[in-house]
Amino acid sequence: MRRLVWIADWLSELTGKLAAWIFFAIGFIVTYEVVMRYVFVAPTIWVDELSRIGQIWAAYLAAAFTLKHRELVVIDIAFKKQGTLARRLAESFSLLVIGFFCFVTVFYGFELWLRATLRGHTTDTLLALPRWFTDASVWVGFAVLALQVLAELIRLWIPSADTGAKGQGSQ
Amino acid sequence: MTAFLIICGLLALLVLRVPVAFAMGGLGVFLLWVFPLPLNAVPQRLFGTMDSFELLAVPMFLLMSNVLLKGNVGRDLFAAVQSWVGHWPGGLGIATILSCGLFSAVSGSSVATAATIGTVTVPEMTERGYGRPFVLGLLAAGGTLGILIPPSIPLILYGVVTETSIPKLFLAGIGPGLFLSAAFIVYSLVYARTGNSFEPAPKATWAERGRATMLALPTIVLAAAIIGSIYLGIATPSESAAIGFVMALVITFAMGRMTVPLVKKAVYDSMKTTAMIFLIVAGAKVFSYAITLYRIPQGISALLSDNIDSAGLFVLAVGLVLLVVGLFLESISMLLIMVPVLFPSLAAMGIDPIWFGIFFVVLIETALITPPVGMNLFIIQGVGNASLSEVVRGAFPFVLILLATAALLWFWPGMALWIPNGW
């Protein structure tokens, strides 16, 4: 259990930080595009698509990190007292809803990805990027989130499994 | 009946502490499954939602404001404005609102504006004898200007969801943003004249004013460059946000205010906020897809147009609903839950979507400073080390000012529309 929690935490940190630097890089390539277009009158064909694909990857890769660090917006009007059984049951229910959403997304996302990959689909743009790369963003991000959901459930009910790497604060 | 059950289901999930993003997304998936419809629409919607260049403005503006926040520009802005008006009666209050207005022009977030300016001004104003509830309320309200004065993250999201022109929305936010700033300043002056004992800041010399203004100048130039590049057609809002982020890095490094650890912190902080917003956007997309299949927005639109025959009554009803919803929902969630439901009714009522976007944002501003869920109240409570009741008490007059502005917007739509229509 401890090992699983540790792996989930480590993976969420890794994917979250990767997502952060993807957004950082997008800022620079978009600026590069504006400079090329207005200063050198030489617009690129790759910035628009790569920044959009980067955004999809980053948005979903960061999902597990936000759960781990309790950055998701929760309406805090009931079950406020931490540590009570009612609060733990509410949190478990909440994690199960997230898990259900992840399951549907990963299951159907993987199916779509597999079909596109086996058929060698590409994006219908000038770059013609392989769809195995673009479509993987959704199910990979939610698979990491599903693992973090499992870690949070374990942490909630088996405190001894906590590796001490839990995020700070809550909304 | 279906609409009632769906609303109850959503409320139940929210009360049970399901994060807003997954309450909407989970309920959306459940509704699709019950319909029944193939669930492979879910990953397709999630992919399509993020596959938007317009949405890129959100992480870029967040990166820019986080870099500026870490570079301590809030202090520069306040020092510059204070050097000019701080010695007037109520001058520090005026300086606070002007600083909030200036920071709003480089940040699309009310929370960032309240936190940045609040950190600097709460100690300064309380030391000089201003009443704590007034100071805390002023900052909570001043922070809300961050989402009305362009750039604005809620206006970007409104534009993306409703396919309304984001540059036009930004232009429409300027008039009401300036009006609200002026109204807050007038309230500060009235507060100062009503005999509260506080000590004005000493009058700055011309040399001090020059020095303080020079330090704030790069941020003011940055704000002008962002808005200018959009309206001169040089860049789209997303591109101008990216340029703003790179310029913010250059400025803060050039001023010796930025270090690699601070850049890392700014990058990670903006990623957290971006992911939080984007997950709500994604969940809302799945939810709105599902409720559209159930014809809920169309049903509500028909119900409203059958029972309410005047646009004024419709706006009043929507305003009251948003006021109640805003007591419990955080701003982005409020926008992404309510807009897809209400938007189809606008055409039938002959309401301008740009005007409605601004009206909605003014009500979001009110929601930000009304308990029990008001993000700016919580931020200022933390920054000012105060009790929530102290902040709520101080914010109450500003709630009234915001509501009066929302009402005035109805009677004088030109306040929002004269700039975009005249451009």
XYZ file of C-alpha atoms in Angstrom:
594
model
C 0.000 0.000 0.000
C 2.773 2.416 1.017
C 4.577 1.629 -2.219
C 1.474 2.307 -4.303
C 0.852 5.639 -2.562
C 4.498 6.598 -3.057
C 4.409 5.729 -6.774
C 1.137 7.663 -7.310
C 2.499 10.730 -5.483
C 5.790 10.594 -7.378
C 4.030 10.247 -10.734
C 1.602 13.099 -9.980
C 4.478 15.389 -9.017
C 6.361 14.448 -12.175
C 3.441 14.936 -14.563
C 2.370 18.168 -12.826
C 5.827 19.702 -13.132
C 6.088 18.515 -16.727
C 2.742 20.207 -17.444
C 3.982 23.436 -15.844
C 7.042 23.558 -18.105
C 4.939 22.722 -21.167
C 2.868 25.872 -20.491
C 6.126 27.792 -19.962
C 7.480 26.590 -23.333
C 4.191 27.450 -25.077
C 4.601 31.063 -23.912
C 7.927 31.274 -25.720
C 6.889 29.569 -28.963
C 3.774 31.736 -29.264
C 5.913 34.862 -28.736
C 8.318 33.518 -31.374
C 5.388 33.168 -33.801
C 4.292 36.797 -33.281
C 7.845 38.054 -33.796
C 8.277 35.932 -36.946
C 4.951 37.136 -38.320
C 5.280 40.840 -37.614
C 8.999 41.468 -37.690
C 10.189 38.971 -40.303
C 6.879 38.466 -42.181
C 7.552 34.721 -41.975
C 4.718 33.061 -40.033
C 5.313 29.501 -38.919
C 3.071 26.524 -39.689
C 3.794 24.676 -36.466
C 3.216 27.042 -33.537
C -0.593 27.055 -33.580
C -0.950 23.276 -33.654
C 1.923 22.467 -31.298
C 0.701 24.983 -28.728
C -2.812 23.501 -28.830
C -1.530 19.935 -28.524
C 0.814 21.074 -25.742
C -2.132 22.670 -23.961
C -4.208 19.451 -24.111
C -1.318 17.378 -22.755
C -0.477 19.894 -20.030
C -4.088 20.395 -18.906
C -4.700 16.696 -18.306
C -1.195 15.796 -17.082
C -1.650 18.398 -14.324
C -4.962 16.919 -13.122
C -3.414 14.412 -10.688
C -1.111 17.088 -9.272
C -4.091 19.329 -8.494
C -5.866 16.498 -6.688
C -2.745 15.634 -4.687
C -2.274 19.264 -3.649
C -6.019 19.757 -2.944
C -6.289 22.507 -5.561
C -9.635 21.370 -6.974
C -12.502 23.725 -6.155
C -14.793 22.229 -3.513
C -17.890 23.928 -2.119
C -17.106 23.931 1.563
C -20.561 24.235 3.128
C -21.067 20.797 4.667
C -18.919 18.145 6.371
C -16.468 20.869 7.350
C -14.928 19.204 10.378
C -11.854 17.256 9.333
C -11.233 13.737 10.590
C -14.854 12.883 11.403
C -16.401 9.729 9.983
C -18.990 11.758 8.063
C -16.241 13.855 6.469
C -14.239 10.768 5.537
C -17.314 9.153 3.996
C -18.077 12.320 2.021
C -14.468 12.501 0.825
C -14.550 8.829 -0.160
C -17.742 9.409 -2.130
C -16.139 12.418 -3.793
C -13.057 10.372 -4.741
C -15.281 7.598 -6.120
C -17.070 10.115 -8.372
C -13.687 11.315 -9.658
C -12.659 7.671 -10.094
C -15.855 6.904 -12.040
C -15.197 9.845 -14.375
C -11.581 8.700 -14.848
C -12.678 5.122 -15.570
C -15.090 6.194 -18.322
C -12.544 8.584 -19.831
C -9.647 6.120 -19.769
C -11.734 3.175 -21.035
C -13.317 4.984 -23.981
C -10.322 7.237 -24.594
C -8.014 4.234 -24.841
C -10.432 2.531 -27.244
C -10.493 5.566 -29.537
C -6.715 5.920 -29.294
C -6.123 2.247 -30.139
C -8.356 2.452 -33.206
C -6.639 5.635 -34.452
C -3.195 4.159 -33.758
C -3.833 0.854 -35.541
C -5.178 2.705 -38.580
C -2.241 5.121 -38.596
C -4.463 8.224 -38.408
C -2.873 11.669 -38.439
C -4.256 15.157 -37.690
C -5.818 16.844 -40.739
C -3.364 19.763 -40.645
C -0.178 20.702 -42.484
C 1.910 19.013 -39.808
C -0.120 15.774 -39.996
C 0.891 14.729 -36.484
C 0.253 11.062 -35.622
C -2.978 10.678 -33.684
C -1.423 8.124 -31.358
C 0.484 11.037 -29.871
C -2.314 13.632 -29.753
C -5.146 11.316 -28.634
C -3.087 9.716 -25.864
C -3.145 13.024 -23.924
C -6.651 12.482 -22.530
C -6.479 8.882 -21.340
C -2.895 9.139 -20.068
C -3.744 12.227 -17.975
C -6.853 10.614 -16.508
C -5.030 7.312 -15.881
C -2.507 9.178 -13.709
C -5.419 10.922 -11.986
C -7.123 7.556 -11.364
C -3.950 6.289 -9.694
C -3.870 9.390 -7.483
C -7.551 8.831 -6.578
C -6.604 5.345 -5.403
C -3.698 6.745 -3.379
C -5.971 9.335 -1.746
C -8.520 6.661 -0.837
C -5.799 4.538 0.740
C -4.430 7.553 2.592
C -7.918 8.384 3.849
C -8.633 4.972 5.363
C -5.149 3.619 6.103
C -3.180 6.537 7.551
C -0.130 4.302 8.058
C 0.198 4.071 4.258
C 0.866 7.816 4.028
C 4.364 8.486 2.750
C 4.322 12.029 4.095
C 4.430 13.507 0.584
C 0.880 14.828 0.704
C 0.110 18.268 -0.709
C -0.642 21.331 1.339
C -3.823 23.305 1.909
C -7.316 22.908 0.629
C -9.756 25.122 -1.201
C -39.162 17.763 -13.921
C -35.966 16.420 -15.527
C -34.350 19.842 -15.153
C -35.323 19.943 -11.471
C -33.838 16.476 -10.857
C -30.609 17.400 -12.648
C -30.244 20.610 -10.607
C -30.900 18.672 -7.376
C -28.357 16.027 -8.427
C -25.716 18.664 -9.097
C -26.382 20.407 -5.781
C -26.224 17.099 -3.904
C -22.843 16.276 -5.443
C -21.509 19.733 -4.586
C -22.733 19.520 -0.984
C -21.084 16.100 -0.687
C -17.738 17.803 -1.411
C -17.341 16.485 -4.947
C -15.026 18.995 -6.707
C -17.031 21.263 -9.033
C -15.209 19.940 -12.125
C -16.120 16.332 -11.363
C -19.607 17.071 -10.057
C -20.409 18.483 -13.495
C -18.347 15.925 -15.425
C -19.571 12.932 -13.408
C -23.210 13.996 -13.647
C -22.740 14.633 -17.376
C -21.389 11.102 -17.891
C -24.254 9.643 -15.833
C -26.831 11.560 -17.911
C -25.255 10.356 -21.162
C -25.312 6.778 -19.879
C -28.990 7.025 -18.871
C -30.025 8.693 -22.189
C -28.458 6.293 -23.511
C -25.649 7.629 -25.687
C -22.199 6.216 -26.519
C -19.794 7.301 -23.823
C -16.902 7.655 -26.245
C -18.264 11.199 -26.691
C -16.697 11.951 -23.271
C -12.981 11.708 -24.224
C -13.796 13.359 -27.552
C -15.377 16.334 -25.739
C -12.454 16.519 -23.327
C -9.997 16.598 -26.224
C -12.032 19.161 -28.169
C -12.395 21.475 -25.169
C -8.669 21.938 -24.702
C -7.969 22.003 -28.449
C -8.562 25.760 -28.484
C -6.034 28.489 -29.161
C -8.347 31.065 -27.512
C -8.216 29.157 -24.219
C -4.433 29.462 -24.212
C -4.903 33.044 -22.993
C -5.751 31.635 -19.539
C -2.394 29.950 -18.728
C -0.476 32.767 -20.411
C -2.148 35.542 -18.382
C -1.734 33.443 -15.228
C 1.973 32.967 -15.969
C 2.372 36.698 -16.522
C 0.588 37.730 -13.343
C 2.463 35.121 -11.284
C 5.810 36.338 -12.608
C 4.840 39.937 -11.773
C 3.596 38.830 -8.357
C 6.896 37.128 -7.545
C 8.745 40.156 -8.929
C 7.010 42.353 -6.341
C 5.524 44.774 -8.855
C 2.471 45.266 -6.641
C 4.705 47.159 -4.228
C 6.032 49.379 -7.054
C 2.554 50.188 -8.323
C 1.289 51.098 -4.876
C 4.399 53.161 -4.076
C 4.051 55.110 -7.328
C 0.352 55.875 -6.887
C 0.808 56.603 -3.185
C 3.557 59.145 -3.934
C 1.023 61.149 -5.973
C -2.183 60.844 -3.927
C -1.225 59.300 -0.561
C -1.220 62.643 1.297
C -4.819 63.502 0.299
C -7.576 62.839 2.847
C -8.426 59.190 2.210
C -5.418 59.145 -0.122
C -4.249 55.666 0.811
C -7.702 54.314 -0.020
C -7.532 56.036 -3.394
C -4.010 54.695 -3.935
C -5.222 51.184 -3.108
C -8.027 51.303 -5.683
C -5.785 52.850 -8.347
C -3.135 50.170 -7.677
C -5.805 47.464 -7.965
C -6.958 49.024 -11.256
C -3.413 49.135 -12.616
C -2.620 45.581 -11.513
C -5.909 44.445 -13.059
C -4.589 45.632 -16.402
C -1.778 43.061 -16.233
C -3.663 40.304 -14.432
C -6.894 38.595 -15.331
C -7.617 37.371 -11.845
C -9.343 39.017 -8.900
C -7.673 36.724 -6.396
C -4.188 37.635 -7.714
C -5.073 41.345 -7.610
C -6.433 41.198 -4.050
C -3.472 39.138 -2.806
C -0.816 41.268 -4.519
C -2.087 44.688 -3.521
C -3.417 43.478 -0.158
C -0.004 42.240 0.975
C 1.383 45.758 0.529
C -1.491 47.963 1.617
C -3.096 46.249 4.629
C -0.140 46.922 6.972
C 0.405 50.442 5.577
C -3.235 51.528 5.969
C -3.832 49.945 9.364
C -0.610 51.512 10.698
C -1.970 54.905 9.676
C -5.180 54.405 11.617
C -7.683 53.425 8.913
C -10.452 51.216 10.349
C -9.612 47.571 9.757
C -13.020 46.548 8.345
C -12.806 49.444 5.871
C -9.275 48.466 4.773
C -10.150 44.792 4.423
C -13.419 45.492 2.585
C -11.723 48.000 0.277
C -9.109 45.436 -0.717
C -11.571 42.598 -1.165
C -13.652 44.844 -3.441
C -10.661 46.451 -5.191
C -9.422 42.968 -6.061
C -12.622 42.218 -7.946
C -11.631 44.862 -10.519
C -9.146 42.226 -11.741
C -11.872 40.361 -13.612
C -13.597 43.382 -15.149
C -10.717 45.544 -16.328
C -9.113 43.663 -19.255
C -7.521 41.168 -19.480
C -10.034 39.033 -17.605
C -10.056 35.244 -17.231
C -13.858 35.010 -16.716
C -14.396 37.115 -19.860
C -12.044 34.816 -21.821
C -14.013 31.770 -20.620
C -17.333 33.485 -21.366
C -16.057 34.271 -24.871
C -14.899 30.679 -25.431
C -18.134 29.112 -24.112
C -20.498 31.442 -25.983
C -18.279 32.030 -29.045
C -18.437 35.780 -28.445
C -15.565 38.063 -29.499
C -13.025 38.183 -26.633
C -11.469 41.520 -27.763
C -14.985 43.073 -27.783
C -15.666 41.687 -24.309
C -12.379 43.162 -23.102
C -13.311 46.560 -24.567
C -16.748 46.370 -22.950
C -15.148 45.762 -19.540
C -13.206 49.042 -19.616
C -16.154 51.445 -19.069
C -17.743 49.621 -16.097
C -14.241 48.885 -14.716
C -13.392 52.587 -14.668
C -16.851 53.468 -13.327
C -16.484 50.993 -10.448
C -12.969 52.245 -9.662
C -14.372 55.793 -9.516
C -17.273 54.660 -7.306
C -14.886 52.907 -4.883
C -12.703 56.035 -4.785
C -15.712 58.254 -4.048
C -16.686 55.910 -1.205
C -13.118 56.134 0.176
C -13.303 59.936 0.063
C -16.687 59.956 1.805
C -15.286 57.568 4.431
C -12.313 59.908 4.933
C -14.561 62.965 5.336
C -16.834 61.384 7.935
C -14.428 62.037 10.774
C -12.531 58.786 11.054
C -9.192 59.545 12.637
C -6.268 58.451 10.580
C -2.956 59.924 9.663
C -2.404 60.795 5.962
C 0.860 59.641 4.395
C 3.523 62.363 4.243
C 3.599 64.309 0.973
C 6.256 62.899 -1.347
C 8.843 65.194 -2.921
C 9.042 65.504 -6.719
C 12.234 63.430 -6.692
C 10.493 60.654 -4.721
C 7.529 60.764 -7.096
C 9.823 60.537 -10.112
C 11.730 57.585 -8.653
C 8.569 55.701 -7.657
C 6.921 56.347 -11.031
C 10.005 55.151 -12.921
C 9.932 51.871 -10.987
C 6.253 51.331 -11.855
C 6.632 52.455 -15.455
C 7.642 49.056 -16.937
C 4.446 47.468 -15.583
C 2.325 50.318 -16.945
C 4.048 49.971 -20.351
C 3.422 46.213 -20.199
C -0.299 46.790 -19.552
C -0.474 49.235 -22.471
C 1.422 46.809 -24.739
C -0.975 43.950 -23.979
C -4.144 45.903 -24.660
C -2.547 47.854 -27.530
C -1.324 44.726 -29.328
C -4.845 43.237 -29.258
C -6.637 46.349 -30.525
C -4.058 47.286 -33.132
C -4.540 43.826 -34.609
C -0.934 42.808 -33.964
C -1.838 39.839 -31.790
C -4.799 37.783 -30.650
C -5.590 37.801 -26.886
C -3.679 34.508 -26.451
C -0.665 35.813 -28.354
C -0.653 39.087 -26.462
C -0.832 37.140 -23.187
C 2.192 35.058 -24.232
C 4.109 38.211 -25.185
C 3.096 39.739 -21.856
C 4.439 36.701 -20.011
C 7.813 36.861 -21.804
C 7.975 40.654 -21.281
C 7.157 40.201 -17.576
C 10.086 37.782 -17.284
C 12.422 40.212 -19.072
C 11.259 43.176 -16.948
C 11.565 41.392 -13.599
C 14.979 39.919 -14.480
C 16.183 43.331 -15.718
C 15.040 44.929 -12.449
C 16.972 42.292 -10.492
C 13.741 41.049 -8.887
C 13.662 37.577 -10.407
C 15.654 34.459 -9.662
C 15.454 30.928 -11.058
C 13.731 29.562 -7.882
C 11.149 32.377 -8.141
C 10.532 31.549 -11.824
C 9.982 27.910 -10.856
C 7.531 28.933 -8.169
C 5.657 31.224 -10.577
C 5.499 28.451 -13.199
C 4.216 25.841 -10.719
C 1.693 28.212 -9.128
C 0.234 29.186 -12.484
C 0.054 25.515 -13.534
C -2.003 24.716 -10.415
C -4.503 27.504 -11.086
C -4.628 26.714 -14.811
C -5.323 23.022 -14.182
C -7.989 23.900 -11.614
C -9.756 26.200 -14.113
C -9.296 23.879 -17.103
C -10.742 20.880 -15.267
C -13.853 22.916 -14.466
C -14.043 23.988 -18.133
C -13.718 20.322 -19.220
C -16.310 19.108 -16.700
C -18.672 21.907 -17.736
C -18.255 20.915 -21.390
C -19.358 17.327 -20.699
C -22.207 18.567 -18.488
C -23.454 21.133 -21.003
C -23.268 18.526 -23.806
C -25.435 16.197 -21.727
C -27.995 18.813 -20.678
C -28.251 20.036 -24.272
C -29.199 16.494 -25.332
C -31.875 16.547 -22.636
C -32.925 19.944 -24.066
C -32.611 21.576 -20.634
C -31.308 24.995 -21.806
C -33.966 25.052 -24.543
C -36.627 24.104 -21.981
C -35.516 26.818 -19.566
C -35.370 29.303 -22.428
C -38.940 28.392 -23.477
C -40.140 28.528 -19.860
C -38.626 31.981 -19.419
C -39.936 33.371 -22.700
C -43.430 31.949 -21.998
C -43.611 33.455 -18.525
C -41.447 36.545 -18.770
C -42.249 38.837 -21.632
C -39.898 41.723 -20.931
C -36.117 41.720 -21.130
C -35.950 43.857 -17.968
C -37.830 41.298 -15.935
C -35.643 38.542 -17.357
C -32.463 40.393 -16.373
C -33.893 41.036 -12.903
C -34.753 37.350 -12.475
C -31.315 36.266 -13.731
C -29.652 38.824 -11.456
C -31.496 37.495 -8.408
C -30.678 33.881 -9.290
C -26.995 34.738 -9.803
C -26.945 36.625 -6.523
C -28.184 33.542 -4.655
C -26.019 31.108 -6.629
C -23.032 33.395 -6.060
C -23.375 33.022 -2.305
C -22.328 29.381 -2.636
C -20.430 28.965 -5.892
C -16.918 30.070 -6.760
C -16.729 32.481 -9.731
C -15.473 30.220 -12.555
C -17.862 27.437 -11.539
C -20.739 29.923 -11.417
C -19.937 31.127 -14.913
C -19.492 27.679 -16.432
C -22.606 26.210 -14.845
C -24.959 29.119 -15.491
C -23.882 30.550 -18.862
C -24.640 27.449 -21.002
C -28.108 27.303 -19.396
C -28.940 31.017 -19.709
C -27.237 31.922 -22.965
C -29.851 30.431 -25.368
C -32.504 32.727 -23.817
C -30.620 35.921 -24.668
C -31.479 35.958 -28.371
C -35.194 35.453 -27.640
C -35.095 38.366 -25.186
C -33.102 40.605 -27.533
C -30.232 40.972 -25.050
C -26.760 41.789 -26.370
C -24.390 38.885 -25.500
C -21.467 41.303 -24.946
C -23.552 43.363 -22.509
C -24.715 40.190 -20.751
C -21.083 39.045 -20.345
C -20.236 42.277 -18.519
C -23.430 42.173 -16.419
C -22.574 38.579 -15.472
C -19.015 39.529 -14.477
C -20.262 42.404 -12.267
C -22.453 39.859 -10.468
C -19.490 37.477 -10.205
C -17.591 40.349 -8.573
C -20.426 40.624 -6.042
C -20.226 36.863 -5.471
C -16.518 37.171 -4.749
C -17.178 39.359 -1.706
C -20.369 37.798 -0.319
C -20.289 35.029 2.301
C -20.338 32.127 2.882
C -18.286 31.403 -0.277
C -16.406 34.506 -1.439
C -12.876 33.868 -2.639
C -11.711 37.455 -2.158
C -13.025 37.452 1.414
C -10.898 34.381 2.147
C -7.815 35.852 0.460
C -8.040 39.126 2.372
C -8.823 37.254 5.587
C -5.504 35.427 5.108
C -3.502 38.462 3.958
C -4.850 40.717 6.723
C -4.779 38.042 9.432
C -8.386 39.004 10.201
C -11.629 37.319 11.094
C -14.060 36.585 8.282
C -16.777 38.684 9.932
C -14.438 41.724 9.941
C -13.848 41.376 6.184
C -17.554 40.753 5.472
C -18.531 43.858 7.456
C -16.025 45.978 5.543
C -17.067 44.552 2.181
C -20.793 45.178 2.657
C -20.857 48.816 1.341
C -18.944 47.635 -1.727
C -21.528 44.894 -2.346
C -24.134 47.658 -2.513
C -21.953 49.661 -4.928
C -21.544 46.591 -7.157
C -25.275 45.886 -7.161
C -26.014 49.533 -7.982
C -23.536 49.279 -10.879
C -25.273 46.129 -12.164
C -28.610 47.998 -12.037
C -27.089 51.034 -13.718
C -25.733 48.790 -16.492
C -29.317 47.856 -17.320
C -30.523 51.454 -17.502
C -27.359 52.655 -19.233
C -26.039 49.788 -21.404
C -23.758 52.252 -23.146
C -21.523 52.142 -20.065
C -20.348 48.770 -21.367
C -21.166 49.001 -25.060
C -20.013 52.448 -26.125
C -16.351 51.437 -26.421
C -16.798 48.151 -28.371
C -19.530 49.605 -30.580
C -17.651 52.800 -31.210
C -14.340 51.039 -31.972
